[in-house]
């Protein structure tokens, strides 16, 4: 008989472990994540310059650790001025080589949080995001999507292209109706530190009622600190606290939440 595991195997579906803020102690951060039960981490890129080192470093780190490190390649809407159309062409070419640790396209998406953003800026964001969605269709990969104040525009693009392998709507905080539309398109919702704040009643409610097969966990480390850790650098090991919070909200055990959300990631990324 297989020994029954009493340890939650957690998957942090969104962690910027490659950011310089981890340069001093990346090894310890990974060791402490592993000690918290994290068995896999997905690192999404935010700009072109990150891609080469992500590909080589994740392969190196993965070899030395029991932790499974996988990556996504994309261009984050926050760094719009640094992206060019050539980067999308480069991404297309890179994906043709099928680098082994690349499991998704992202981080991409739309961010209209800043209300002073011009119509032209929005158009450029939409063009860039659409380019990522087209590549997801061409290369049969899931997407990791960042969306703030832009769900209806994101949904419009997704409905047009219907990327077959779906993806993750990272740090979801939209409405129940929007959540349902993403699910209908085969997407999963990423929940992170946001649900640990009691004031986030709408998102906590959604995290509690959405079907378990539509949810993945994330930290977005070093960003999005959990309640009680404001002002601190976030880290992947804290995905355990997100899992505990979700378990409490849903009235399920930590093991159940860890198992289902990790399984959802493995299925999505085909691991
Ligand atoms: Zn991110």
mmCIF file of C-alpha atoms and ligand atoms in Angstrom:
data_model
loop_
_atom_site.group_PDB
_atom_site.id
_atom_site.type_symbol
_atom_site.label_atom_id
_atom_site.label_comp_id
_atom_site.label_asym_id
_atom_site.label_seq_id
_atom_site.Cartn_x
_atom_site.Cartn_y
_atom_site.Cartn_z
ATOM 1 C CA UNK A 1 0.000 0.000 0.000
ATOM 2 C CA UNK A 2 1.167 3.509 -0.820
ATOM 3 C CA UNK A 3 1.958 5.526 2.291
ATOM 4 C CA UNK A 4 -0.701 8.206 2.742
ATOM 5 C CA UNK A 5 0.882 11.638 2.508
ATOM 6 C CA UNK A 6 0.023 13.898 5.405
ATOM 7 C CA UNK A 7 1.777 16.846 3.837
ATOM 8 C CA UNK A 8 0.114 19.343 1.534
ATOM 9 C CA UNK A 9 1.882 19.533 -1.842
ATOM 10 C CA UNK A 10 1.403 23.138 -2.882
ATOM 11 C CA UNK A 11 1.803 24.763 -6.297
ATOM 12 C CA UNK A 12 2.545 28.501 -6.449
ATOM 13 C CA UNK A 13 1.213 29.265 -9.926
ATOM 14 C CA UNK A 14 2.579 32.824 -10.005
ATOM 15 C CA UNK A 15 5.850 33.893 -8.413
ATOM 16 C CA UNK A 16 8.461 36.332 -9.758
ATOM 17 C CA UNK A 17 11.352 34.451 -8.230
ATOM 18 C CA UNK A 18 13.719 35.835 -10.860
ATOM 19 C CA UNK A 19 13.332 39.447 -9.655
ATOM 20 C CA UNK A 20 16.552 41.035 -8.288
ATOM 21 C CA UNK A 21 14.958 41.383 -4.841
ATOM 22 C CA UNK A 22 15.601 37.626 -4.445
ATOM 23 C CA UNK A 23 19.227 37.734 -5.652
ATOM 24 C CA UNK A 24 20.673 37.751 -2.140
ATOM 25 C CA UNK A 25 18.818 34.728 -0.765
ATOM 26 C CA UNK A 26 17.009 32.893 -3.589
ATOM 27 C CA UNK A 27 18.312 29.534 -2.349
ATOM 28 C CA UNK A 28 16.955 30.093 1.164
ATOM 29 C CA UNK A 29 13.637 31.349 -0.176
ATOM 30 C CA UNK A 30 13.298 28.127 -2.174
ATOM 31 C CA UNK A 31 14.361 25.987 0.776
ATOM 32 C CA UNK A 32 11.830 27.632 3.061
ATOM 33 C CA UNK A 33 9.114 27.254 0.394
ATOM 34 C CA UNK A 34 9.912 23.551 0.156
ATOM 35 C CA UNK A 35 9.745 23.323 3.951
ATOM 36 C CA UNK A 36 6.234 24.828 3.795
ATOM 37 C CA UNK A 37 5.135 22.091 1.398
ATOM 38 C CA UNK A 38 5.614 23.914 -1.897
ATOM 39 C CA UNK A 39 6.544 21.352 -4.549
ATOM 40 C CA UNK A 40 6.204 23.459 -7.695
ATOM 41 C CA UNK A 41 6.438 27.105 -8.747
ATOM 42 C CA UNK A 42 5.590 28.797 -12.033
ATOM 43 C CA UNK A 43 7.668 31.910 -12.780
ATOM 44 C CA UNK A 44 6.067 34.217 -15.363
ATOM 45 C CA UNK A 45 8.323 36.658 -17.205
ATOM 46 C CA UNK A 46 7.414 40.332 -17.464
ATOM 47 C CA UNK A 47 9.756 41.498 -20.229
ATOM 48 C CA UNK A 48 11.929 40.283 -23.105
ATOM 49 C CA UNK A 49 15.217 40.829 -21.247
ATOM 50 C CA UNK A 50 14.171 38.262 -18.613
ATOM 51 C CA UNK A 51 13.588 35.368 -21.005
ATOM 52 C CA UNK A 52 17.113 34.011 -21.638
ATOM 53 C CA UNK A 53 18.138 33.913 -17.980
ATOM 54 C CA UNK A 54 14.766 32.470 -16.949
ATOM 55 C CA UNK A 55 15.212 29.593 -19.369
ATOM 56 C CA UNK A 56 18.777 28.792 -18.287
ATOM 57 C CA UNK A 57 18.417 29.540 -14.551
ATOM 58 C CA UNK A 58 15.170 27.624 -14.053
ATOM 59 C CA UNK A 59 16.747 24.559 -15.669
ATOM 60 C CA UNK A 60 19.781 24.908 -13.393
ATOM 61 C CA UNK A 61 17.772 25.450 -10.205
ATOM 62 C CA UNK A 62 15.391 22.630 -11.060
ATOM 63 C CA UNK A 63 18.272 20.200 -11.377
ATOM 64 C CA UNK A 64 19.504 20.975 -7.874
ATOM 65 C CA UNK A 65 16.141 20.903 -6.094
ATOM 66 C CA UNK A 66 13.215 18.636 -5.487
ATOM 67 C CA UNK A 67 11.064 21.671 -6.306
ATOM 68 C CA UNK A 68 9.654 21.737 -9.815
ATOM 69 C CA UNK A 69 10.319 25.143 -11.392
ATOM 70 C CA UNK A 70 8.499 25.974 -14.600
ATOM 71 C CA UNK A 71 8.267 29.251 -16.487
ATOM 72 C CA UNK A 72 6.030 31.345 -18.715
ATOM 73 C CA UNK A 73 7.286 33.822 -21.299
ATOM 74 C CA UNK A 74 5.504 37.069 -22.036
ATOM 75 C CA UNK A 75 5.374 40.863 -21.896
ATOM 76 C CA UNK A 76 3.608 42.477 -18.917
ATOM 77 C CA UNK A 77 1.352 45.479 -19.675
ATOM 78 C CA UNK A 78 3.095 47.531 -16.952
ATOM 79 C CA UNK A 79 6.273 47.749 -19.038
ATOM 80 C CA UNK A 80 4.603 48.760 -22.277
ATOM 81 C CA UNK A 81 7.278 51.317 -23.193
ATOM 82 C CA UNK A 82 9.956 48.598 -23.112
ATOM 83 C CA UNK A 83 8.155 46.175 -25.441
ATOM 84 C CA UNK A 84 8.380 46.142 -29.224
ATOM 85 C CA UNK A 85 6.630 44.126 -31.889
ATOM 86 C CA UNK A 86 9.961 42.374 -32.504
ATOM 87 C CA UNK A 87 9.676 40.842 -29.044
ATOM 88 C CA UNK A 88 6.512 39.037 -30.091
ATOM 89 C CA UNK A 89 8.297 37.728 -33.181
ATOM 90 C CA UNK A 90 11.165 36.598 -30.935
ATOM 91 C CA UNK A 91 8.663 34.845 -28.663
ATOM 92 C CA UNK A 92 7.160 33.035 -31.625
ATOM 93 C CA UNK A 93 10.614 31.838 -32.688
ATOM 94 C CA UNK A 94 11.620 30.855 -29.159
ATOM 95 C CA UNK A 95 8.441 28.833 -28.652
ATOM 96 C CA UNK A 96 9.087 26.956 -31.881
ATOM 97 C CA UNK A 97 12.179 25.521 -30.182
ATOM 98 C CA UNK A 98 9.962 24.297 -27.311
ATOM 99 C CA UNK A 99 12.292 25.084 -24.383
ATOM 100 C CA UNK A 100 11.553 22.313 -21.852
ATOM 101 C CA UNK A 101 10.639 24.437 -18.827
ATOM 102 C CA UNK A 102 8.246 26.778 -20.696
ATOM 103 C CA UNK A 103 4.699 25.728 -19.827
ATOM 104 C CA UNK A 104 2.699 28.869 -20.623
ATOM 105 C CA UNK A 105 2.611 32.297 -22.248
ATOM 106 C CA UNK A 106 2.613 35.222 -19.833
ATOM 107 C CA UNK A 107 2.533 37.350 -17.966
ATOM 108 C CA UNK A 108 0.389 39.241 -20.419
ATOM 109 C CA UNK A 109 -2.886 41.109 -20.208
ATOM 110 C CA UNK A 110 -4.483 44.523 -19.831
ATOM 111 C CA UNK A 111 -4.178 47.040 -17.012
ATOM 112 C CA UNK A 112 -6.585 49.980 -17.143
ATOM 113 C CA UNK A 113 -6.359 50.736 -13.416
ATOM 114 C CA UNK A 114 -4.870 54.162 -14.091
ATOM 115 C CA UNK A 115 -7.880 56.210 -15.132
ATOM 116 C CA UNK A 116 -5.710 58.805 -16.893
ATOM 117 C CA UNK A 117 -4.525 56.199 -19.394
ATOM 118 C CA UNK A 118 -5.041 57.381 -22.990
ATOM 119 C CA UNK A 119 -7.145 55.625 -25.615
ATOM 120 C CA UNK A 120 -3.974 55.139 -27.647
ATOM 121 C CA UNK A 121 -2.249 53.417 -24.716
ATOM 122 C CA UNK A 122 -5.229 51.117 -24.338
ATOM 123 C CA UNK A 123 -5.089 50.252 -28.022
ATOM 124 C CA UNK A 124 -1.384 49.394 -27.788
ATOM 125 C CA UNK A 125 -2.047 47.197 -24.740
ATOM 126 C CA UNK A 126 -4.864 45.393 -26.544
ATOM 127 C CA UNK A 127 -2.690 44.826 -29.637
ATOM 128 C CA UNK A 128 0.122 43.385 -27.550
ATOM 129 C CA UNK A 129 -2.229 41.179 -25.537
ATOM 130 C CA UNK A 130 -3.925 39.956 -28.709
ATOM 131 C CA UNK A 131 -0.490 39.015 -30.072
ATOM 132 C CA UNK A 132 0.084 36.807 -27.002
ATOM 133 C CA UNK A 133 -3.312 35.158 -27.387
ATOM 134 C CA UNK A 134 -2.576 34.403 -31.045
ATOM 135 C CA UNK A 135 0.736 32.812 -30.023
ATOM 136 C CA UNK A 136 -1.069 30.739 -27.376
ATOM 137 C CA UNK A 137 -3.322 29.389 -30.132
ATOM 138 C CA UNK A 138 -0.449 28.781 -32.540
ATOM 139 C CA UNK A 139 1.780 27.028 -29.995
ATOM 140 C CA UNK A 140 -1.014 25.328 -28.049
ATOM 141 C CA UNK A 141 -0.049 26.806 -24.687
ATOM 142 C CA UNK A 142 -2.093 28.163 -21.767
ATOM 143 C CA UNK A 143 -1.993 31.900 -20.925
ATOM 144 C CA UNK A 144 -1.202 33.653 -17.642
ATOM 145 C CA UNK A 145 -3.270 36.820 -17.698
ATOM 146 C CA UNK A 146 -3.013 40.016 -15.671
ATOM 147 C CA UNK A 147 -6.243 42.017 -15.741
ATOM 148 C CA UNK A 148 -7.118 45.132 -13.775
ATOM 149 C CA UNK A 149 -10.219 47.174 -14.606
ATOM 150 C CA UNK A 150 -10.159 45.425 -17.958
ATOM 151 C CA UNK A 151 -12.036 42.106 -17.649
ATOM 152 C CA UNK A 152 -14.571 42.934 -20.347
ATOM 153 C CA UNK A 153 -11.819 43.818 -22.835
ATOM 154 C CA UNK A 154 -9.813 40.702 -21.904
ATOM 155 C CA UNK A 155 -12.928 38.564 -22.329
ATOM 156 C CA UNK A 156 -13.622 40.128 -25.711
ATOM 157 C CA UNK A 157 -10.190 39.090 -27.017
ATOM 158 C CA UNK A 158 -10.509 35.602 -25.503
ATOM 159 C CA UNK A 159 -13.956 35.104 -27.023
ATOM 160 C CA UNK A 160 -12.589 36.082 -30.438
ATOM 161 C CA UNK A 161 -9.672 33.637 -30.386
ATOM 162 C CA UNK A 162 -10.914 30.959 -27.949
ATOM 163 C CA UNK A 163 -7.409 29.740 -26.981
ATOM 164 C CA UNK A 164 -7.920 26.016 -26.630
ATOM 165 C CA UNK A 165 -5.702 25.414 -23.601
ATOM 166 C CA UNK A 166 -7.194 28.254 -21.561
ATOM 167 C CA UNK A 167 -5.019 29.584 -18.772
ATOM 168 C CA UNK A 168 -5.097 31.487 -15.507
ATOM 169 C CA UNK A 169 -6.660 34.844 -14.659
ATOM 170 C CA UNK A 170 -4.068 35.834 -12.113
ATOM 171 C CA UNK A 171 -5.122 37.562 -8.855
ATOM 172 C CA UNK A 172 -8.750 37.472 -9.912
ATOM 173 C CA UNK A 173 -10.944 40.091 -8.263
ATOM 174 C CA UNK A 174 -13.724 40.610 -10.798
ATOM 175 C CA UNK A 175 -17.436 39.885 -10.544
ATOM 176 C CA UNK A 176 -19.158 36.510 -10.336
ATOM 177 C CA UNK A 177 -20.481 36.999 -13.859
ATOM 178 C CA UNK A 178 -16.998 37.691 -15.206
ATOM 179 C CA UNK A 179 -15.655 34.671 -13.301
ATOM 180 C CA UNK A 180 -18.307 32.496 -14.925
ATOM 181 C CA UNK A 181 -17.414 33.802 -18.371
ATOM 182 C CA UNK A 182 -13.751 32.942 -17.827
ATOM 183 C CA UNK A 183 -14.727 29.443 -16.673
ATOM 184 C CA UNK A 184 -16.873 28.992 -19.783
ATOM 185 C CA UNK A 185 -13.784 29.820 -21.865
ATOM 186 C CA UNK A 186 -11.785 27.134 -20.028
ATOM 187 C CA UNK A 187 -9.838 29.500 -17.767
ATOM 188 C CA UNK A 188 -8.976 29.082 -14.105
ATOM 189 C CA UNK A 189 -8.975 31.787 -11.461
ATOM 190 C CA UNK A 190 -5.810 32.520 -9.492
ATOM 191 C CA UNK A 191 -6.315 33.491 -5.844
ATOM 192 C CA UNK A 192 -3.501 34.837 -3.698
ATOM 193 C CA UNK A 193 -2.826 37.110 -0.741
ATOM 194 C CA UNK A 194 -5.862 39.232 -1.633
ATOM 195 C CA UNK A 195 -8.251 36.709 -0.086
ATOM 196 C CA UNK A 196 -6.501 36.954 3.298
ATOM 197 C CA UNK A 197 -7.911 40.464 3.824
ATOM 198 C CA UNK A 198 -11.317 40.448 5.561
ATOM 199 C CA UNK A 199 -12.343 43.575 3.607
ATOM 200 C CA UNK A 200 -12.061 41.652 0.315
ATOM 201 C CA UNK A 201 -15.571 40.278 0.855
ATOM 202 C CA UNK A 202 -16.509 39.926 -2.831
ATOM 203 C CA UNK A 203 -13.341 38.030 -3.814
ATOM 204 C CA UNK A 204 -13.472 35.875 -0.650
ATOM 205 C CA UNK A 205 -17.054 34.960 -1.460
ATOM 206 C CA UNK A 206 -16.109 33.981 -5.012
ATOM 207 C CA UNK A 207 -13.148 31.916 -3.792
ATOM 208 C CA UNK A 208 -15.562 30.098 -1.485
ATOM 209 C CA UNK A 209 -18.226 29.277 -4.080
ATOM 210 C CA UNK A 210 -16.352 28.680 -7.343
ATOM 211 C CA UNK A 211 -15.937 25.011 -8.335
ATOM 212 C CA UNK A 212 -12.708 23.592 -6.947
ATOM 213 C CA UNK A 213 -11.482 22.525 -10.400
ATOM 214 C CA UNK A 214 -11.444 26.181 -11.477
ATOM 215 C CA UNK A 215 -9.095 27.490 -8.777
ATOM 216 C CA UNK A 216 -5.318 27.759 -8.552
ATOM 217 C CA UNK A 217 -3.206 29.316 -5.793
ATOM 218 C CA UNK A 218 -0.534 31.967 -6.183
ATOM 219 C CA UNK A 219 1.583 34.441 -4.243
ATOM 220 C CA UNK A 220 2.716 36.930 -6.945
ATOM 221 C CA UNK A 221 5.826 37.237 -4.751
ATOM 222 C CA UNK A 222 7.599 39.587 -4.157
ATOM 223 C CA UNK A 223 4.347 41.589 -4.594
ATOM 224 C CA UNK A 224 0.889 41.276 -3.038
ATOM 225 C CA UNK A 225 1.779 40.780 0.648
ATOM 226 C CA UNK A 226 -0.659 38.763 2.737
ATOM 227 C CA UNK A 227 -2.704 40.244 5.546
ATOM 228 C CA UNK A 228 -0.373 40.638 8.521
ATOM 229 C CA UNK A 229 2.703 40.944 6.310
ATOM 230 C CA UNK A 230 2.078 44.362 4.754
ATOM 231 C CA UNK A 231 5.253 46.173 3.762
ATOM 232 C CA UNK A 232 7.231 42.928 3.624
ATOM 233 C CA UNK A 233 8.621 41.169 0.592
ATOM 234 C CA UNK A 234 6.206 38.349 -0.248
ATOM 235 C CA UNK A 235 7.636 34.850 -0.768
ATOM 236 C CA UNK A 236 6.462 31.598 -2.350
ATOM 237 C CA UNK A 237 6.293 29.675 0.962
ATOM 238 C CA UNK A 238 3.377 31.880 1.956
ATOM 239 C CA UNK A 239 1.202 30.120 -0.597
ATOM 240 C CA UNK A 240 0.563 27.766 2.326
ATOM 241 C CA UNK A 241 -1.163 30.603 4.200
ATOM 242 C CA UNK A 242 -3.248 31.348 1.094
ATOM 243 C CA UNK A 243 -4.227 27.654 0.992
ATOM 244 C CA UNK A 244 -5.135 27.707 4.697
ATOM 245 C CA UNK A 245 -7.256 30.800 4.178
ATOM 246 C CA UNK A 246 -9.042 29.260 1.184
ATOM 247 C CA UNK A 247 -9.637 26.036 3.121
ATOM 248 C CA UNK A 248 -11.248 28.018 5.920
ATOM 249 C CA UNK A 249 -13.394 30.054 3.511
ATOM 250 C CA UNK A 250 -14.632 26.871 1.794
ATOM 251 C CA UNK A 251 -14.956 24.727 4.906
ATOM 252 C CA UNK A 252 -12.550 22.173 3.435
ATOM 253 C CA UNK A 253 -9.302 20.718 4.717
ATOM 254 C CA UNK A 254 -5.912 22.151 3.840
ATOM 255 C CA UNK A 255 -5.030 18.818 2.229
ATOM 256 C CA UNK A 256 -8.091 18.913 -0.025
ATOM 257 C CA UNK A 257 -7.374 22.479 -1.133
ATOM 258 C CA UNK A 258 -3.665 21.775 -1.708
ATOM 259 C CA UNK A 259 -4.359 18.605 -3.660
ATOM 260 C CA UNK A 260 -7.036 20.030 -5.938
ATOM 261 C CA UNK A 261 -5.308 23.325 -6.697
ATOM 262 C CA UNK A 262 -1.967 21.611 -7.408
ATOM 263 C CA UNK A 263 -3.692 19.036 -9.607
ATOM 264 C CA UNK A 264 -5.382 21.892 -11.503
ATOM 265 C CA UNK A 265 -1.965 23.442 -12.195
ATOM 266 C CA UNK A 266 -0.434 20.162 -13.273
ATOM 267 C CA UNK A 267 -3.299 19.521 -15.673
ATOM 268 C CA UNK A 268 -3.220 23.053 -17.057
ATOM 269 C CA UNK A 269 0.558 23.060 -17.563
ATOM 270 C CA UNK A 270 0.612 19.347 -18.570
ATOM 271 C CA UNK A 271 3.174 18.356 -15.955
HETATM 272 ZN ZN1 LIG B 1 2.817 38.905 -11.722
#
